[in-house]
Short mmCIF file of C-alpha atoms in Angstrom, two decimals:
data_model
loop_
_atom_site.label_atom_id
_atom_site.label_comp_id
_atom_site.label_asym_id
_atom_site.label_seq_id
_atom_site.Cartn_x
_atom_site.Cartn_y
_atom_site.Cartn_z
CA MET N 1 14.47 -14.05 18.25
CA ALA N 2 15.82 -15.75 21.30
CA GLN N 3 19.37 -16.18 20.09
CA ALA N 4 19.68 -12.92 18.19
CA SER N 5 22.23 -10.40 19.35
CA ASN N 6 20.79 -7.08 20.46
CA ARG N 7 22.01 -3.94 18.80
CA GLN N 8 25.04 -2.75 20.72
CA PRO N 9 27.68 -0.09 20.14
CA GLY N 10 29.75 -1.29 17.20
CA HIS N 11 27.15 -3.93 16.42
CA TRP N 12 24.67 -2.68 13.85
CA LEU N 13 22.68 -5.64 12.68
CA THR N 14 20.43 -8.14 14.41
CA LEU N 15 22.48 -11.14 13.38
CA GLN N 16 21.91 -14.84 13.68
CA SER N 17 24.57 -17.30 12.70
CA ALA N 18 25.14 -21.03 12.59
CA ASP N 19 26.86 -20.61 15.96
CA SER N 20 24.06 -18.57 17.57
CA GLY N 21 23.25 -21.39 19.95
CA GLY N 22 20.22 -23.17 18.50
CA PRO N 23 20.45 -26.97 18.41
CA TRP N 24 19.99 -27.06 14.63
CA GLY N 25 21.16 -25.44 11.45
CA CYS N 26 18.81 -24.26 8.72
CA ARG N 27 19.49 -24.83 5.03
CA ILE N 28 17.91 -23.53 1.86
CA GLU N 29 16.36 -26.67 0.40
CA SER N 30 14.83 -25.39 -2.85
CA VAL N 31 13.92 -22.25 -4.75
CA GLY N 32 11.04 -21.75 -7.18
CA VAL N 33 10.07 -19.00 -9.59
CA LYS N 34 7.02 -18.15 -11.68
CA LEU N 35 7.33 -15.41 -14.27
CA PRO N 36 4.38 -14.06 -16.26
CA ALA N 37 4.62 -14.87 -19.99
CA GLU N 38 4.03 -11.32 -21.17
CA ARG N 39 7.03 -9.01 -21.47
CA LEU N 40 7.22 -5.24 -21.72
CA THR N 41 10.31 -3.53 -23.09
CA SER N 42 11.58 -0.24 -21.70
CA ARG N 43 11.20 1.17 -25.19
CA ASP N 44 7.48 0.27 -25.29
CA LEU N 45 6.88 1.60 -21.79
CA MET N 46 8.58 4.93 -22.53
CA SER N 47 6.74 5.27 -25.86
CA LYS N 48 3.52 5.63 -23.87
CA THR N 49 4.45 8.43 -21.49
CA SER N 50 2.02 11.34 -21.49
CA HIS N 51 4.84 13.88 -21.62
CA ARG N 52 7.93 14.04 -23.81
CA THR N 53 10.50 13.00 -21.21
CA HIS N 54 13.76 12.37 -23.11
CA ILE N 55 14.50 9.63 -20.55
CA GLN N 56 16.66 6.83 -21.93
CA LEU N 57 15.38 4.29 -19.42
CA GLU N 58 17.30 1.27 -20.71
CA ARG N 59 20.59 3.16 -20.87
CA LEU N 60 20.00 4.64 -17.42
CA THR N 61 19.01 1.45 -15.58
CA GLY N 62 20.22 -1.48 -17.69
CA ILE N 63 16.62 -2.76 -17.96
CA HIS N 64 15.79 -3.97 -21.47
CA GLU N 65 12.47 -5.55 -20.56
CA ARG N 66 10.45 -6.91 -17.66
CA HIS N 67 7.76 -9.55 -17.29
CA VAL N 68 4.26 -8.22 -16.61
CA VAL N 69 1.10 -10.07 -15.64
CA GLY N 70 -1.51 -10.57 -18.34
CA PRO N 71 -5.23 -11.35 -18.23
CA GLY N 72 -6.01 -14.12 -15.75
CA GLU N 73 -2.76 -13.64 -13.84
CA ASN N 74 -2.55 -11.99 -10.43
CA SER N 75 -0.62 -12.17 -7.15
CA PHE N 76 -2.30 -15.45 -6.21
CA THR N 77 -1.62 -17.27 -9.50
CA LEU N 78 2.05 -16.19 -9.57
CA ALA N 79 2.58 -17.05 -5.91
CA THR N 80 1.03 -20.48 -6.33
CA GLY N 81 3.06 -21.09 -9.49
CA ALA N 82 6.28 -20.20 -7.67
CA ALA N 83 5.38 -22.43 -4.69
CA ARG N 84 4.69 -25.37 -7.05
CA ASP N 85 7.99 -24.80 -8.88
CA CYS N 86 9.74 -24.79 -5.51
CA LEU N 87 8.11 -28.14 -4.61
CA ALA N 88 9.07 -29.55 -8.05
CA HIS N 89 12.73 -28.89 -7.15
CA SER N 90 12.35 -30.19 -3.61
CA GLN N 91 12.88 -33.55 -1.96
CA LEU N 92 9.99 -32.66 0.37
CA GLN N 93 6.23 -32.77 -0.07
CA ALA N 94 3.71 -29.98 0.44
CA SER N 95 2.46 -31.88 3.48
CA ASP N 96 5.94 -31.53 5.07
CA ILE N 97 5.62 -27.73 5.24
CA GLU N 98 4.98 -26.70 8.84
CA MET N 99 4.89 -22.95 8.27
CA LEU N 100 4.04 -20.99 5.13
CA ILE N 101 4.68 -17.25 5.04
CA SER N 102 3.57 -14.93 2.26
CA THR N 103 5.54 -11.68 2.13
CA SER N 104 3.81 -10.26 -0.94
CA ILE N 105 3.26 -6.53 -1.11
CA THR N 106 0.45 -6.99 -3.63
CA ARG N 107 -2.42 -9.38 -2.85
CA SER N 108 -4.58 -9.54 -5.96
CA LYS N 109 -6.71 -12.63 -6.38
CA GLY N 110 -9.37 -13.53 -8.90
CA ARG N 111 -10.96 -10.31 -10.04
CA THR N 112 -10.16 -8.57 -6.77
CA SER N 113 -7.40 -5.97 -6.99
CA GLN N 114 -6.45 -6.48 -3.32
CA SER N 115 -7.62 -9.32 -1.07
CA PHE N 116 -6.97 -8.18 2.50
CA GLU N 117 -8.49 -11.03 4.51
CA PRO N 118 -7.94 -13.90 4.95
CA PRO N 119 -4.20 -13.62 4.27
CA LEU N 120 -2.85 -14.59 0.84
CA SER N 121 -0.75 -17.29 2.54
CA LEU N 122 -3.98 -19.19 3.31
CA TYR N 123 -4.99 -19.40 -0.35
CA ILE N 124 -1.46 -20.46 -1.38
CA LYS N 125 -1.43 -23.12 1.33
CA GLN N 126 -4.78 -24.52 0.18
CA ALA N 127 -3.79 -24.43 -3.50
CA ILE N 128 -0.58 -26.43 -3.03
CA GLY N 129 -1.98 -28.79 -0.38
CA ALA N 130 0.24 -27.73 2.52
CA THR N 131 -2.35 -29.12 4.88
CA GLN N 132 -0.13 -29.18 7.98
CA ALA N 133 1.20 -25.65 7.67
CA VAL N 134 0.57 -22.74 9.98
CA ASN N 135 0.27 -19.75 7.67
CA PHE N 136 0.52 -15.98 7.95
CA ASP N 137 1.42 -12.92 5.89
CA LEU N 138 4.36 -10.70 6.73
CA SER N 139 4.99 -7.27 5.23
CA ASN N 140 8.42 -5.70 4.90
CA ALA N 141 8.50 -3.96 1.52
CA CYS N 142 11.25 -5.12 -0.87
CA ALA N 143 13.01 -6.98 1.94
CA GLY N 144 9.98 -9.16 2.68
CA MET N 145 11.21 -12.45 1.31
CA LEU N 146 14.52 -12.38 3.15
CA THR N 147 12.63 -11.30 6.30
CA GLY N 148 10.51 -14.43 5.96
CA VAL N 149 13.65 -16.58 5.70
CA PHE N 150 15.05 -14.72 8.75
CA VAL N 151 11.98 -15.68 10.82
CA LEU N 152 11.95 -19.30 9.62
CA GLN N 153 15.70 -19.69 10.17
CA ASP N 154 15.27 -18.92 13.86
CA LEU N 155 12.31 -21.28 14.32
CA VAL N 156 14.15 -24.10 12.53
CA ALA N 157 17.40 -23.50 14.47
CA GLN N 158 15.47 -23.60 17.77
CA GLY N 159 13.78 -26.85 16.78
CA ALA N 160 10.25 -25.39 16.74
CA ILE N 161 9.71 -26.48 13.12
CA LYS N 162 11.62 -28.65 10.63
CA CYS N 163 10.44 -27.15 7.37
CA GLY N 164 8.96 -23.89 6.15
CA MET N 165 8.28 -21.99 2.95
CA VAL N 166 8.32 -18.29 2.09
CA VAL N 167 6.41 -17.09 -0.96
CA GLN N 168 6.56 -13.61 -2.43
CA VAL N 169 5.04 -12.10 -5.48
CA ASN N 170 5.31 -8.68 -7.03
CA THR N 171 2.57 -7.65 -9.40
CA SER N 172 2.85 -3.94 -9.97
CA ARG N 173 -0.35 -4.05 -11.98
CA THR N 174 -2.64 -4.31 -8.97
CA MET L 1 -9.10 -0.74 -17.54
CA ARG L 2 -7.12 -1.31 -20.66
CA HIS L 3 -4.52 0.74 -22.38
CA GLY L 4 -5.56 1.70 -25.90
CA GLY L 5 -5.41 -1.26 -28.21
CA SER L 6 -2.29 -2.89 -26.84
CA GLY L 7 -3.99 -5.06 -24.23
CA GLU L 8 -2.08 -3.68 -21.27
CA TYR L 9 -3.89 -2.64 -18.14
CA ILE L 10 -3.50 1.03 -17.43
CA SER L 11 -3.70 0.33 -13.69
CA HIS L 12 -0.12 -0.94 -13.78
CA LEU L 13 2.09 0.99 -11.38
CA SER L 14 4.50 1.73 -14.21
CA TRP L 15 1.66 3.02 -16.38
CA ASN L 16 0.53 5.37 -13.63
CA ALA L 17 4.08 6.69 -13.50
CA ALA L 18 4.29 6.89 -17.29
CA ARG L 19 1.21 9.11 -17.32
CA GLN L 20 2.68 11.57 -14.83
CA ILE L 21 6.41 11.53 -15.36
CA ARG L 22 7.95 14.63 -16.97
CA SER L 23 11.72 14.37 -16.60
CA LEU L 24 14.70 12.40 -15.45
CA PHE L 25 14.35 14.01 -12.03
CA SER L 26 10.84 12.72 -11.41
CA LYS L 27 10.39 10.94 -8.10
CA GLN L 28 8.34 8.33 -9.97
CA LEU L 29 11.29 7.26 -12.13
CA ALA L 30 11.87 4.14 -10.00
CA SER L 31 8.30 3.02 -10.75
CA LEU L 32 9.38 2.50 -14.36
CA THR L 33 11.93 -0.11 -13.27
CA LEU L 34 9.44 -2.56 -11.72
CA GLY L 35 8.77 -6.02 -13.12
CA ASP L 36 6.42 -8.79 -12.04
CA ALA L 37 7.53 -12.15 -10.65
CA GLY L 38 6.69 -14.78 -8.09
CA ALA L 39 9.31 -16.61 -6.05
CA ALA L 40 9.30 -19.23 -3.31
CA VAL L 41 11.96 -20.68 -1.06
CA MET L 42 11.85 -23.78 1.13
CA VAL L 43 14.06 -24.07 4.21
CA GLU L 44 14.60 -27.17 6.33
CA ARG L 45 16.41 -28.39 9.42
CA ALA L 46 20.07 -29.24 8.95
CA PRO L 47 22.83 -30.45 11.30
CA ARG L 48 24.09 -27.70 13.61
CA GLY L 49 26.88 -25.67 12.03
CA SER L 50 25.63 -26.28 8.49
CA GLY L 51 23.17 -24.40 6.30
CA ILE L 52 22.79 -20.63 6.46
CA ASP L 53 26.03 -19.21 7.89
CA VAL L 54 24.74 -15.78 8.85
CA ILE L 55 21.47 -13.92 8.40
CA GLY L 56 20.80 -10.41 9.67
CA PHE L 57 18.61 -7.34 9.48
CA THR L 58 18.57 -3.72 10.44
CA THR L 59 16.33 -0.68 9.94
CA LEU L 60 17.69 2.78 9.16
CA ALA L 61 14.49 4.65 10.01
CA GLU L 62 15.99 8.12 9.59
CA HIS L 63 15.78 7.51 5.83
CA SER L 64 12.18 6.26 5.82
CA ARG L 65 10.85 9.12 3.67
CA LEU L 66 13.07 8.28 0.69
CA CYS L 67 10.70 5.71 -0.81
CA LEU L 68 6.92 5.90 -0.38
CA ALA L 69 4.15 3.94 -2.11
CA PHE L 70 0.39 4.33 -1.80
CA PRO L 71 -2.82 4.13 -3.87
CA SER L 72 -2.68 6.18 -7.04
CA SER L 73 -4.44 9.52 -7.35
CA VAL L 74 -4.74 9.21 -11.14
CA GLY L 75 -6.28 5.78 -11.52
CA PRO L 76 -6.54 2.28 -10.09
CA GLY L 77 -3.42 0.71 -8.61
CA ALA L 78 -0.50 2.28 -6.83
CA GLN L 79 2.14 4.92 -7.29
CA MET L 80 5.58 5.04 -5.76
CA TYR L 81 7.74 8.08 -5.01
CA THR L 82 11.45 7.50 -4.59
CA LYS L 83 14.32 9.92 -4.07
CA SER L 84 16.52 7.49 -5.96
CA ARG L 85 19.80 9.40 -5.92
CA THR L 86 19.68 10.11 -2.19
CA LEU L 87 18.48 6.58 -1.46
CA HIS L 88 21.38 5.05 -3.36
CA ARG L 89 23.90 7.39 -1.75
CA VAL L 90 22.82 6.67 1.82
CA ALA L 91 22.28 2.98 1.12
CA ILE L 92 25.82 2.56 -0.20
CA GLU L 93 27.26 4.66 2.63
CA ASP L 94 25.40 2.80 5.38
CA MET L 95 25.54 -0.69 3.88
CA ALA L 96 29.32 -0.86 3.72
CA PRO L 97 29.88 -1.24 7.51
CA LEU L 98 26.94 -3.68 7.65
CA VAL L 99 28.47 -5.83 4.92
CA ALA L 100 31.74 -5.74 6.87
CA GLU L 101 29.96 -6.84 10.04
CA THR L 102 28.13 -9.69 8.32
CA ILE L 103 31.18 -11.16 6.61
CA ALA L 104 33.15 -10.82 9.87
CA GLU L 105 30.40 -12.77 11.66
CA ALA L 106 30.79 -15.48 9.01
CA GLY L 107 34.55 -15.44 9.62
CA ILE L 108 35.39 -14.65 6.01
CA GLU L 109 36.41 -11.78 3.74
CA LEU L 110 34.39 -10.17 0.96
CA GLY L 111 36.74 -11.88 -1.50
CA ASP L 112 35.53 -15.26 -0.21
CA ILE L 113 32.04 -14.54 -1.57
CA ASP L 114 31.63 -16.30 -4.93
CA TYR L 115 28.31 -14.65 -5.84
CA LEU L 116 27.06 -11.40 -4.35
CA ILE L 117 23.36 -11.02 -5.22
CA PRO L 118 22.23 -7.47 -4.38
CA HIS L 119 18.74 -5.97 -4.63
CA GLN L 120 18.21 -5.03 -8.27
CA THR L 121 17.39 -1.37 -8.86
CA SER L 122 19.79 -0.13 -11.52
CA ALA L 123 23.00 -1.50 -12.99
CA ARG L 124 24.79 1.78 -12.26
CA ALA L 125 23.74 1.75 -8.60
CA ILE L 126 24.91 -1.85 -8.19
CA ARG L 127 28.29 -1.06 -9.77
CA ALA L 128 28.74 2.04 -7.60
CA GLY L 129 27.76 0.13 -4.46
CA THR L 130 30.10 -2.76 -5.20
CA GLN L 131 33.00 -0.39 -5.89
CA GLU L 132 32.44 1.28 -2.53
CA PHE L 133 32.34 -2.05 -0.65
CA VAL L 134 35.55 -3.12 -2.40
CA ARG L 135 37.23 0.23 -1.63
CA ARG L 136 36.37 -0.04 2.06
CA LEU L 137 36.82 -3.77 2.61
CA GLY L 138 39.89 -4.29 0.45
CA THR L 139 38.71 -7.37 -1.42
CA SER L 140 36.15 -7.98 -4.12
CA PRO L 141 33.44 -10.65 -4.42
CA LYS L 142 34.23 -12.98 -7.32
CA HIS L 143 30.91 -12.27 -9.10
CA VAL L 144 28.23 -9.61 -8.66
CA VAL L 145 24.89 -10.72 -10.07
CA VAL L 146 22.90 -8.26 -12.21
CA ASN L 147 19.74 -9.60 -13.82
CA LEU L 148 17.98 -6.30 -14.49
CA GLU L 149 18.20 -6.60 -18.26
CA GLU L 150 15.44 -9.18 -18.55
CA TYR L 151 13.50 -8.85 -15.28
CA GLY L 152 13.75 -5.25 -14.04
CA ASN L 153 13.29 -4.69 -10.31
CA THR L 154 10.99 -7.47 -9.10
CA SER L 155 10.83 -6.27 -5.49
CA SER L 156 11.96 -8.74 -2.84
CA THR L 157 11.78 -11.67 -5.28
CA THR L 158 14.86 -10.33 -7.10
CA LEU L 159 17.36 -12.15 -4.89
CA PHE L 160 15.65 -15.51 -5.33
CA VAL L 161 14.81 -15.02 -9.03
CA ALA L 162 18.55 -14.44 -9.57
CA LEU L 163 19.54 -17.42 -7.42
CA HIS L 164 17.07 -19.67 -9.27
CA LYS L 165 18.36 -18.58 -12.68
CA TYR L 166 21.99 -19.15 -11.73
CA LEU L 167 21.13 -22.59 -10.32
CA GLU L 168 19.22 -23.55 -13.48
CA GLU L 169 22.07 -22.36 -15.67
CA GLN L 170 24.51 -24.27 -13.44
CA ARG L 171 26.60 -21.15 -12.98
CA ILE L 172 26.42 -21.49 -9.19
CA ARG L 173 27.99 -24.75 -8.12
CA LYS L 174 28.26 -26.85 -5.02
CA GLY L 175 30.61 -25.24 -2.51
CA ASP L 176 30.07 -21.70 -3.81
CA ARG L 177 29.45 -19.10 -1.15
CA VAL L 178 26.51 -16.78 -1.85
CA MET L 179 25.64 -13.48 -0.20
CA LEU L 180 22.14 -12.03 -0.52
CA LEU L 181 21.74 -8.29 0.03
CA ALA L 182 18.20 -6.95 0.51
CA LEU L 183 17.45 -3.23 0.38
CA ALA L 184 13.96 -1.86 0.90
CA SER L 185 11.94 1.19 1.76
CA GLY L 186 12.23 1.85 5.47
CA ILE L 187 15.25 1.66 4.95
CA GLU L 188 15.32 -2.08 5.58
CA ILE L 189 18.64 -3.81 5.03
CA GLY L 190 18.96 -7.58 5.15
CA MET L 191 21.90 -9.86 4.50
CA ALA L 192 22.41 -13.60 4.32
CA ILE L 193 25.46 -15.74 3.63
CA PHE L 194 25.24 -19.43 2.84
CA THR L 195 27.23 -22.11 1.04
CA ILE L 196 25.61 -23.98 -1.82
CA ASP L 197 25.09 -27.64 -0.90
CA SER L 198 23.02 -30.43 -2.47
CA LEU L 199 20.49 -27.71 -3.36
CA VAL L 200 22.17 -27.62 -6.79
CA ASP L 201 21.33 -31.24 -7.54
CA SER L 202 17.71 -30.42 -8.38
CA TYR L 203 18.54 -27.78 -10.98
CA GLY L 204 19.86 -27.56 -14.50
CA HIS L 205 18.44 -30.80 -15.84
CA THR L 206 16.16 -29.00 -18.25
CA HIS L 207 19.09 -27.43 -20.12
#
């Protein structure tokens, strides 16, 4: 990151700002989401523990339910659905995307529990028709998606690209 | 593999945890909070001085053993071990000065943030964290977003799932200042501050 500040005493983060020196700014243009249809309540999940736990999960965490992938759904289908929703809210076309980054921790596709190579970003790119995009996967746990934006922000601010997309999916049922 | 009769796959990370967990103090408790989601975000070139105000990252590697995930030993899929209480304590402790640094870089105060969207782990942890930031920084963000009730912890999509929902519901409006706060195993901490612009125009028409 050419314009990023190095970590110095009293300076804890690698920060980039609108005033970091690049010739351009970088804005968030659209956001898309794809949620699986199936839901699982905390009550149902805790009713299936092997041991009698006495854990009141909903009271403890505030989680009433969560969406969970069903048959036919996987990392690839959710990622592609989210990318398409993002394009549906965008003024841009898939062909405008110059860089597509997948930051998914899970990479299930088809009947494969984990597809390691080629990267998931390639399949997403092909599915949405982002024919001009350079693509790669980037892994940074639960901070992955913001890390992707961090990388794109610098490239956009420097003028290397005009438009990029980050896609992330979490399917805990791998 | 399917879970008896109910159609759920037993390879789910939460199911692996459910099979092994014995008490509130289990290190697999956090596995029970996970939910599935996909999210995408498009960024584009904007005039200099507009768009994302500040974006930053740091790694607190001394705490890297507090959250570990790897293939399950009891079945297909993964399992995750988290020392949740310690993780939340150190995250809140170490995040406060980082939040201060980020908002200072943006030239604002915490009270100028209209919507703080933190990583979603538990409602209690988010409340405790926010209280600590407010105590140290003197002002409070106008809204702190919690969407755990219907989504659980959807990993790094949480920030954008929340942003998307608030845009669709037209709760976030043009001119609002949003702060995203990522927290991950590592410990990875990421922050971004931006002001909502014409982004909002594409949302909310379905309601």
